[in-house]
Coordinates of C-alpha atoms in Angstrom, one line a residue:
M1 CA -6.8 -3.8 -27.7
S2 CA -6.7 -3.6 -23.9
R3 CA -5.3 -6.4 -21.7
R4 CA -8.8 -7.2 -20.4
T5 CA -10.1 -7.6 -24.0
A6 CA -7.0 -9.8 -24.7
L7 CA -7.9 -12.0 -21.8
G8 CA -11.4 -12.4 -23.2
A9 CA -10.1 -13.2 -26.7
I10 CA -7.7 -15.9 -25.3
G11 CA -10.7 -17.5 -23.6
L12 CA -12.3 -17.8 -27.1
G13 CA -9.2 -19.4 -28.6
A14 CA -8.0 -16.3 -30.4
V15 CA -4.3 -16.5 -29.3
G16 CA -2.9 -15.8 -32.7
V17 CA -5.1 -12.7 -33.3
V18 CA -4.2 -11.4 -29.8
G19 CA -0.5 -11.9 -30.4
L20 CA -0.7 -9.8 -33.6
Q21 CA -2.7 -7.1 -31.9
L22 CA -0.4 -7.0 -28.9
R23 CA 2.6 -6.6 -31.3
D24 CA 0.8 -3.7 -33.0
Q25 CA 0.2 -2.2 -29.7
A26 CA 3.9 -2.6 -28.7
E27 CA 4.8 -0.5 -31.7
S28 CA 2.7 2.4 -30.5
L29 CA 3.9 2.5 -26.9
P30 CA 4.7 5.9 -25.6
R31 CA 8.3 7.0 -25.5
R32 CA 9.9 6.6 -22.1
P33 CA 12.6 9.3 -21.6
A34 CA 15.9 8.8 -19.8
A35 CA 15.5 8.6 -16.0
R36 CA 15.9 11.7 -13.9
T37 CA 17.5 9.8 -11.0
G38 CA 19.5 12.2 -8.8
N39 CA 18.3 15.3 -10.7
N40 CA 14.7 15.9 -9.7
P41 CA 12.6 17.7 -7.0
V42 CA 12.7 14.7 -4.7
A43 CA 16.5 14.6 -4.7
Q44 CA 16.6 18.4 -4.0
E45 CA 14.0 18.0 -1.2
N46 CA 16.1 15.4 0.5
G47 CA 19.0 17.9 0.7
A48 CA 17.0 19.8 3.3
V49 CA 17.6 19.4 7.1
G50 CA 15.7 16.4 8.5
S51 CA 14.3 15.9 12.0
D52 CA 13.3 13.1 14.3
Q53 CA 11.4 15.3 16.7
W54 CA 8.1 13.7 15.6
T55 CA 8.8 10.4 17.4
L56 CA 7.0 9.3 20.5
G57 CA 9.0 10.1 23.7
R58 CA 10.5 13.3 22.3
D59 CA 10.0 16.1 24.8
G60 CA 8.5 13.6 27.2
T61 CA 5.5 12.8 25.1
K62 CA 3.4 9.8 26.1
K63 CA 1.5 7.2 24.1
V64 CA -2.3 7.1 23.8
T65 CA -4.8 4.3 24.1
D66 CA -8.1 3.8 22.4
E67 CA -9.8 3.3 25.8
D68 CA -9.0 6.9 26.9
V69 CA -8.4 8.8 23.6
Q70 CA -6.0 11.2 25.2
I71 CA -5.4 12.8 21.8
Q72 CA -6.5 11.2 18.5
G73 CA -7.6 12.4 15.1
Y74 CA -8.3 11.6 11.5
A75 CA -8.0 13.4 8.2
S76 CA -10.8 14.2 5.7
A77 CA -8.9 12.5 2.8
T78 CA -6.2 10.0 2.2
S79 CA -4.5 12.3 -0.2
V80 CA -4.5 15.9 -1.2
S81 CA -3.0 18.0 -4.0
H82 CA -1.3 21.4 -4.1
G83 CA -3.6 24.3 -3.3
E84 CA -6.2 22.0 -1.7
S85 CA -7.1 21.8 2.0
L86 CA -7.2 18.9 4.4
N87 CA -9.4 18.9 7.5
F88 CA -8.4 17.2 10.8
H89 CA -11.0 16.0 13.2
I90 CA -9.5 15.7 16.7
S91 CA -10.7 14.4 20.1
S92 CA -9.1 14.6 23.5
H93 CA -9.9 13.0 26.9
T94 CA -10.3 16.5 28.4
A95 CA -10.8 20.0 27.1
Q96 CA -7.3 21.4 26.4
K97 CA -5.0 22.7 23.7
C98 CA -3.1 20.7 21.2
T99 CA -0.8 21.3 18.3
V100 CA -0.7 19.6 14.9
A101 CA 2.8 19.3 13.4
V102 CA 3.3 18.2 9.8
Y103 CA 6.3 16.1 8.7
R104 CA 7.3 14.6 5.3
I105 CA 8.7 11.1 5.2
G106 CA 12.0 10.8 3.3
H107 CA 15.7 10.1 3.7
Y108 CA 17.1 13.5 4.8
Q109 CA 20.6 12.3 5.4
G110 CA 19.2 9.5 7.6
S111 CA 16.9 11.5 9.8
G112 CA 13.9 9.9 8.0
A113 CA 11.5 13.0 8.0
R114 CA 11.4 16.7 7.6
H115 CA 9.4 19.1 9.8
L116 CA 7.4 21.5 7.7
L117 CA 5.1 23.4 10.1
T118 CA 3.4 23.3 13.4
S119 CA -0.1 24.8 14.0
E120 CA -1.0 27.4 16.5
P121 CA -2.6 25.9 19.6
V122 CA -5.9 24.2 18.7
D123 CA -8.8 23.8 21.1
V124 CA -9.9 20.2 21.5
K125 CA -12.3 18.4 23.8
P126 CA -13.9 14.9 24.2
R127 CA -15.9 13.7 21.3
T128 CA -18.4 10.8 21.1
K129 CA -17.2 7.3 20.3
P130 CA -19.8 6.0 17.9
E131 CA -21.4 2.6 18.3
P132 CA -21.2 0.1 15.4
Q133 CA -24.0 0.3 12.9
P134 CA -26.4 -2.7 13.1
G135 CA -26.0 -5.1 10.3
T136 CA -22.7 -3.8 8.8
G137 CA -20.7 -3.0 12.0
L138 CA -19.6 0.3 10.4
I139 CA -18.0 2.7 12.9
A140 CA -17.9 6.3 11.6
C141 CA -17.1 9.4 13.6
D142 CA -18.9 12.7 13.1
W143 CA -16.4 14.9 14.9
P144 CA -16.2 18.5 13.8
V145 CA -13.2 20.0 12.1
S146 CA -10.5 21.0 14.6
W147 CA -7.9 22.4 12.2
T148 CA -7.5 22.8 8.4
L149 CA -4.2 22.5 6.5
E150 CA -3.8 24.4 3.3
I151 CA -1.3 22.5 1.1
P152 CA 1.5 24.9 -0.1
K153 CA 2.4 24.7 -3.8
M154 CA 6.1 24.2 -3.0
W155 CA 5.6 21.0 -1.0
V156 CA 7.1 18.0 -2.8
S157 CA 4.8 15.0 -3.2
G158 CA 5.3 12.4 -0.6
I159 CA 4.0 10.5 2.5
F160 CA 3.2 12.9 5.3
L161 CA 2.5 12.6 9.0
A162 CA 0.2 14.8 11.0
V163 CA 1.5 14.7 14.6
F164 CA -1.1 15.5 17.3
T165 CA 0.5 16.6 20.6
S166 CA -1.7 17.5 23.5
Q167 CA -1.1 20.2 26.2
D168 CA -0.8 17.4 28.8
G169 CA 2.0 15.6 26.8
H170 CA 0.3 12.8 24.8
R171 CA 1.0 12.2 21.2
S172 CA -0.5 10.4 18.2
Y173 CA -0.5 10.5 14.4
T174 CA -2.3 10.1 11.2
P175 CA -0.7 9.7 7.7
F176 CA -1.7 11.2 4.4
V177 CA -0.3 11.7 0.9
V178 CA 0.4 14.9 -1.0
R179 CA 0.1 14.0 -4.6
D180 CA 1.3 15.8 -7.7
A181 CA -0.6 14.3 -10.7
A182 CA 0.4 17.3 -12.8
R183 CA 4.1 16.3 -12.7
R184 CA 5.2 13.3 -14.9
S185 CA 7.7 11.6 -12.6
D186 CA 9.6 8.5 -13.5
V187 CA 8.0 6.5 -10.7
L188 CA 4.7 6.7 -8.9
M189 CA 4.5 5.0 -5.4
V190 CA 1.0 3.9 -4.4
V191 CA 0.3 3.8 -0.6
P192 CA -2.3 1.1 0.3
F193 CA -4.8 3.1 2.4
T194 CA -7.7 0.7 1.6
T195 CA -5.7 -2.1 3.3
Y196 CA -4.8 0.2 6.2
Q197 CA -8.5 0.7 6.9
A198 CA -9.3 -3.0 6.5
Y199 CA -7.0 -3.7 9.4
N200 CA -8.0 -0.7 11.5
M201 CA -9.5 -1.9 14.8
W202 CA -10.4 1.5 16.3
P203 CA -11.5 1.8 18.9
F204 CA -9.3 -1.1 20.3
D205 CA -11.0 -0.7 23.7
G206 CA -12.2 -4.2 24.6
R207 CA -15.8 -3.4 23.6
T208 CA -16.5 -1.5 20.5
G209 CA -13.8 -1.8 17.8
K210 CA -14.2 -3.7 14.5
N211 CA -12.3 -4.2 11.3
L212 CA -12.8 -6.5 8.3
Y213 CA -11.4 -9.4 10.2
K214 CA -12.5 -9.2 13.9
G215 CA -14.7 -7.6 16.5
Y216 CA -15.4 -8.0 20.2
T217 CA -17.8 -10.5 21.6
A218 CA -20.5 -9.5 24.2
N219 CA -18.1 -10.4 27.0
G220 CA -15.3 -8.3 25.7
E221 CA -13.2 -11.1 24.1
M222 CA -11.7 -10.8 20.7
G223 CA -14.0 -12.6 18.2
G224 CA -13.7 -13.5 14.6
N225 CA -15.9 -13.5 11.4
P226 CA -19.2 -13.4 13.3
E227 CA -18.2 -10.2 15.1
R228 CA -16.3 -8.4 12.3
A229 CA -17.5 -5.4 10.3
L230 CA -18.7 -5.7 6.7
K231 CA -17.9 -2.0 6.2
V232 CA -15.1 0.2 7.6
S233 CA -14.8 4.0 7.5
F234 CA -11.9 6.4 7.1
D235 CA -13.9 8.8 9.4
R236 CA -12.1 7.5 12.5
P237 CA -8.6 7.5 13.8
Y238 CA -6.2 4.6 13.3
M239 CA -6.0 2.5 16.4
Q240 CA -3.8 3.4 19.3
S241 CA -0.8 5.6 18.2
G242 CA -2.4 6.3 14.8
F243 CA 0.2 4.4 12.7
P244 CA -1.7 2.0 10.4
R245 CA -0.8 -1.7 10.6
W246 CA 2.1 -2.4 8.2
F247 CA 2.8 1.3 7.7
D248 CA 6.5 0.7 8.4
M249 CA 6.7 -1.2 5.1
D250 CA 5.7 1.9 3.1
M251 CA 7.9 4.2 5.2
S252 CA 10.9 1.9 4.6
A253 CA 10.3 1.7 0.8
A254 CA 9.8 5.4 0.5
R255 CA 13.0 6.3 2.5
W256 CA 15.1 3.9 0.4
A257 CA 13.7 5.2 -2.9
E258 CA 14.4 8.8 -1.9
S259 CA 17.9 7.9 -0.5
A260 CA 18.6 6.5 -4.0
G261 CA 17.5 9.7 -5.7
Y262 CA 14.7 8.3 -7.8
D263 CA 12.3 10.7 -9.4
I264 CA 9.1 9.8 -7.6
T265 CA 5.7 11.1 -6.8
Y266 CA 3.0 9.5 -4.5
A267 CA -0.6 8.6 -4.5
S268 CA -3.0 6.7 -2.3
S269 CA -5.0 3.6 -3.4
I270 CA -8.1 5.8 -3.3
D271 CA -6.6 8.0 -6.0
L272 CA -6.4 4.9 -8.3
H273 CA -10.1 4.2 -7.5
E274 CA -11.3 7.7 -8.1
G275 CA -9.5 8.1 -11.4
R276 CA -7.1 10.8 -10.4
I277 CA -4.1 8.8 -11.8
D278 CA -3.2 8.4 -15.4
P279 CA -0.9 5.4 -15.3
S280 CA 0.6 6.1 -18.7
Q281 CA 2.3 9.2 -17.3
Y282 CA 4.8 7.1 -15.4
T283 CA 7.6 4.7 -16.4
A284 CA 7.0 2.5 -13.4
I285 CA 4.4 2.2 -10.6
I286 CA 5.6 0.8 -7.2
F287 CA 3.1 -0.7 -4.8
S288 CA 5.2 -0.3 -1.7
G289 CA 3.5 -2.3 1.0
H290 CA 0.7 -4.8 2.0
D291 CA -1.9 -4.0 -0.8
E292 CA -4.6 -6.6 -0.2
Y293 CA -7.9 -4.8 -0.8
W294 CA -8.7 -3.6 -4.3
S295 CA -11.7 -2.2 -6.1
K296 CA -12.4 -2.9 -9.7
E297 CA -11.4 0.6 -10.6
M298 CA -8.0 0.1 -8.9
R299 CA -7.3 -3.1 -10.7
D300 CA -8.5 -1.5 -14.0
C301 CA -5.9 1.2 -13.4
A302 CA -3.1 -1.3 -12.9
E303 CA -4.1 -3.3 -16.0
D304 CA -4.3 -0.1 -18.0
A305 CA -0.7 0.7 -16.8
V306 CA 0.6 -2.6 -18.3
D307 CA -1.3 -1.9 -21.5
A308 CA 0.4 1.5 -21.7
G309 CA 3.8 0.0 -21.2
T310 CA 4.2 1.1 -17.6
H311 CA 6.1 -1.3 -15.4
L312 CA 4.6 -2.5 -12.1
A313 CA 6.5 -3.5 -8.9
F314 CA 4.7 -5.0 -5.9
L315 CA 7.2 -5.0 -3.1
A316 CA 5.3 -7.2 -0.6
S317 CA 2.8 -10.1 -0.9
N318 CA -0.9 -10.9 -0.7
N319 CA -1.7 -8.2 -3.3
I320 CA -5.1 -7.8 -5.0
Y321 CA -6.7 -10.5 -2.8
F322 CA -10.1 -9.1 -1.7
H323 CA -12.4 -7.3 -4.1
V324 CA -14.0 -4.2 -2.4
R325 CA -16.4 -1.4 -3.1
L326 CA -15.6 2.1 -2.1
E327 CA -18.7 4.1 -1.0
A328 CA -19.4 7.6 0.2
G329 CA -19.4 8.5 3.9
A330 CA -22.3 10.0 5.8
G331 CA -21.4 13.5 4.6
G332 CA -21.4 12.5 1.0
L333 CA -17.6 12.5 0.5
P334 CA -16.7 9.7 -1.9
G335 CA -14.3 6.9 -1.1
R336 CA -14.8 7.1 2.7
V337 CA -16.2 3.6 3.3
V338 CA -14.5 0.3 2.3
T339 CA -17.0 -2.5 1.8
C340 CA -16.1 -6.2 1.8
Y341 CA -18.6 -8.9 2.6
K342 CA -16.2 -11.8 2.0
E343 CA -18.1 -15.0 2.9
A344 CA -21.3 -13.2 3.9
P345 CA -23.9 -12.6 1.1
D346 CA -23.3 -9.3 -0.6
P347 CA -26.7 -7.5 -0.9
D348 CA -25.6 -5.0 -3.6
P349 CA -22.8 -6.5 -5.8
G350 CA -23.4 -4.3 -8.8
A351 CA -21.7 -4.7 -12.2
A352 CA -18.3 -5.4 -10.6
G353 CA -19.6 -8.4 -8.8
P354 CA -19.7 -9.4 -5.1
T355 CA -17.0 -8.3 -2.6
V356 CA -15.3 -11.7 -2.3
R357 CA -11.8 -12.9 -3.1
W358 CA -10.7 -11.9 -6.6
R359 CA -10.0 -15.5 -7.4
Q360 CA -13.7 -16.3 -6.8
L361 CA -14.9 -13.9 -9.5
G362 CA -15.6 -15.0 -13.0
K363 CA -15.7 -18.5 -14.4
K364 CA -12.7 -20.8 -13.8
H365 CA -11.0 -18.3 -11.5
H366 CA -10.9 -15.8 -14.5
K367 CA -10.2 -12.9 -12.2
A368 CA -7.6 -14.5 -10.0
E369 CA -4.9 -12.1 -9.1
Q370 CA -2.2 -14.3 -10.6
G371 CA -3.6 -13.4 -14.1
L372 CA -2.1 -9.9 -13.6
L373 CA 0.7 -10.6 -11.1
G374 CA 2.1 -13.9 -12.1
V375 CA 1.9 -15.3 -8.6
Q376 CA -0.6 -15.0 -5.8
Y377 CA -1.0 -15.3 -2.0
N378 CA -0.5 -18.9 -0.8
G379 CA -0.1 -18.8 3.0
I380 CA 0.9 -17.3 6.4
L381 CA 4.2 -18.3 7.9
K382 CA 4.7 -19.7 11.4
E383 CA 8.1 -18.0 11.5
P384 CA 10.5 -16.3 9.0
V385 CA 12.5 -18.5 6.7
P386 CA 15.3 -17.7 4.2
L387 CA 14.6 -16.8 0.6
I388 CA 16.2 -19.4 -1.6
V389 CA 17.6 -17.9 -4.8
R390 CA 16.7 -19.2 -8.2
K391 CA 18.2 -18.0 -11.5
G392 CA 21.2 -16.5 -9.8
D393 CA 22.7 -15.6 -13.2
H394 CA 19.7 -13.4 -14.0
W395 CA 20.3 -9.6 -14.2
F396 CA 18.0 -9.1 -11.3
W397 CA 20.6 -10.7 -8.9
S398 CA 23.6 -9.0 -10.6
G399 CA 26.1 -7.6 -8.1
T400 CA 24.5 -9.3 -5.1
G401 CA 27.0 -12.2 -5.0
L402 CA 24.1 -14.6 -4.9
R403 CA 24.0 -17.9 -6.8
D404 CA 21.4 -20.6 -7.2
G405 CA 20.5 -22.1 -3.8
D406 CA 22.0 -19.3 -1.8
E407 CA 19.9 -18.0 1.1
I408 CA 18.9 -14.5 2.3
P409 CA 18.1 -15.2 6.0
D410 CA 14.5 -14.5 7.4
L411 CA 13.4 -12.6 4.2
I412 CA 10.3 -14.7 3.8
A413 CA 7.9 -13.7 6.6
V414 CA 4.3 -13.0 7.7
E415 CA 2.6 -13.8 4.3
A416 CA 3.9 -15.2 1.1
D417 CA 3.0 -15.6 -2.6
G418 CA 3.7 -18.4 -4.9
F419 CA 3.1 -19.6 -8.4
N420 CA 0.0 -21.8 -8.9
P421 CA -0.1 -23.7 -12.2
S422 CA -3.9 -24.2 -11.9
M423 CA -4.6 -20.5 -11.9
P424 CA -4.6 -18.0 -14.8
Q425 CA -1.3 -16.6 -16.0
P426 CA -0.6 -13.2 -17.6
P427 CA -1.1 -13.5 -21.4
D428 CA 1.8 -13.1 -23.9
T429 CA 4.3 -13.1 -21.0
R430 CA 7.6 -14.8 -20.1
Q431 CA 7.9 -15.5 -16.4
T432 CA 11.0 -15.9 -14.3
L433 CA 10.7 -17.3 -10.8
L434 CA 13.6 -15.7 -8.9
S435 CA 13.2 -17.7 -5.7
E436 CA 11.9 -21.1 -4.5
S437 CA 11.6 -20.9 -0.7
P438 CA 9.8 -23.7 1.2
Y439 CA 8.0 -22.8 4.4
I440 CA 5.6 -24.3 6.9
D441 CA 2.1 -22.8 6.6
S442 CA 0.6 -21.7 9.9
W443 CA -2.8 -23.1 8.8
G444 CA -1.3 -26.6 9.2
R445 CA -1.2 -27.4 5.5
G446 CA 2.4 -28.4 5.7
R447 CA 5.1 -27.4 3.3
T448 CA 4.4 -24.5 0.9
V449 CA 6.7 -22.7 -1.5
Q450 CA 7.2 -19.0 -1.9
N451 CA 8.2 -17.5 -5.3
T452 CA 9.5 -14.1 -6.1
S453 CA 8.3 -13.4 -9.7
L454 CA 9.2 -11.3 -12.7
C455 CA 7.0 -11.3 -15.8
E456 CA 7.9 -9.6 -19.1
N457 CA 5.4 -9.3 -21.9
S458 CA 6.1 -9.0 -25.6
Q459 CA 6.2 -5.2 -25.2
G460 CA 9.0 -5.5 -22.7
T461 CA 6.8 -4.3 -19.9
L462 CA 7.7 -5.8 -16.5
V463 CA 5.5 -6.9 -13.5
F464 CA 7.6 -7.8 -10.4
V465 CA 6.2 -9.3 -7.2
A466 CA 8.5 -9.8 -4.2
G467 CA 6.1 -12.2 -2.6
T468 CA 7.0 -11.5 1.1
F469 CA 6.3 -8.9 3.7
H470 CA 10.0 -8.5 4.7
W471 CA 11.2 -7.3 1.2
P472 CA 10.3 -3.6 1.7
L473 CA 11.6 -3.7 5.3
A474 CA 14.9 -5.0 4.0
L475 CA 15.3 -1.8 2.0
N476 CA 15.6 0.6 4.9
H477 CA 14.2 -0.7 8.2
P478 CA 17.1 -0.9 10.8
D479 CA 15.9 -4.3 12.1
H480 CA 15.7 -5.9 8.6
L481 CA 18.2 -4.0 6.4
N482 CA 19.8 -6.2 3.7
P483 CA 22.2 -4.9 1.1
Q484 CA 21.5 -7.8 -1.3
V485 CA 17.8 -6.9 -1.4
Q486 CA 18.7 -3.3 -1.8
R487 CA 20.9 -4.1 -4.8
A488 CA 18.4 -6.4 -6.4
T489 CA 15.7 -3.8 -6.1
H490 CA 18.1 -1.2 -7.6
N491 CA 18.7 -3.6 -10.5
L492 CA 15.0 -3.9 -11.0
L493 CA 14.3 -0.1 -11.1
T494 CA 17.4 0.5 -13.3
R495 CA 16.0 -1.9 -15.8
M496 CA 12.5 -0.5 -15.6
L497 CA 13.7 3.1 -16.0
E498 CA 15.8 2.4 -19.2
P499 CA 14.6 4.8 -22.0
R500 CA 12.4 3.3 -24.7
S501 CA 11.8 4.9 -28.0
E502 CA 8.6 5.0 -30.0
G503 CA 8.2 2.2 -32.5

């Protein structure tokens, strides 16, 4: 019986039957072998020499703007596998040469990345900025291919950066993932590209740009819902430098995980949607950053993971908030358009339902994200506040020196999650709230409470939600580094990676 079927049965009052069936399922969970921490391809990869030559300002490189598009580009896919190719579509403010350098994000003795190759000089020239499509506001470029990258079989799965450097000294970026679905790693880290695109305002030029939140008014001011797009495309650069909003959360989590030697491979959220990921192949799946926009297929994959005994860890907050559809782009490539109508009438909801908040789907909030996560988004903070520890004697806080009521300064920030007793809860699950952190909501609703949550079902499968944006930054980002958060996250993964025998 799947988790989704179990939820339906609970709705019919069949709790006893469900409990028996879940126990039967627990007895047939796949064996989880001993973790390969410290003895795996990622640990070996991080022994290589790193480099920070990709950063802006190196060799006198200058930033770009969306108004001028000195050098910007986008990739033909969010992820690519060994032996496949990835196309880059590049535009420049003048006809000139550029190079494309490729770096892998990791630890590398603190350097943070490794240089893998640099292209021969590539011819680039100005390309047209498309106008938003009437009705949906979709902005999709149709730039020709400027350079193609063939993915070598020896490259280790990870988060990668393509670095565009123009002949006249400007520099920008675009990220992508190299996946390795054929290798059964202990951990899979999922990078939230659907959310990256939802926030992408390119071109941020005072006239044209739109994302799923905002757009420009006729007089060039920043508008809101009336001006926003209903559809956004991956066929365009990320705004300004090319780093997606909140990308630093994912880089921080990845660098920390690789510094700790975990056996890890990577995927994009599009890979979950397209069915390229078998969640049962991993002991744990980490959602490393701000992962707000989910299709039904993505959520099905996460729920299938729990059914298969695969642990889930969400390191940020406001997860699985908006339901989206992923549609093909103009060239027919699948998964190139993220559609989310939100409050506007959805003209083509399909079997999955309209593209609204997940908690608005189904009767009595049946599809609310808390039914999987244990907590859900409950507000935006005016300013950071401390995390207030609960259950200080729990194994999660072991070795941190923290006790009930202790504070971790400024850890709760930007957006927060909390437990809502009026919303669905994960079935057959024991929940532990590991924090109780009051904050003032920027919407003016007064005092709200953040909760970090850990759910464990009768199979022993864990679902962890940090419930704040600053958690992944505290793992590695120099401005937010916190050893207590590092230790607690290490405790979590150690528990998740404990071997489990069949039966």
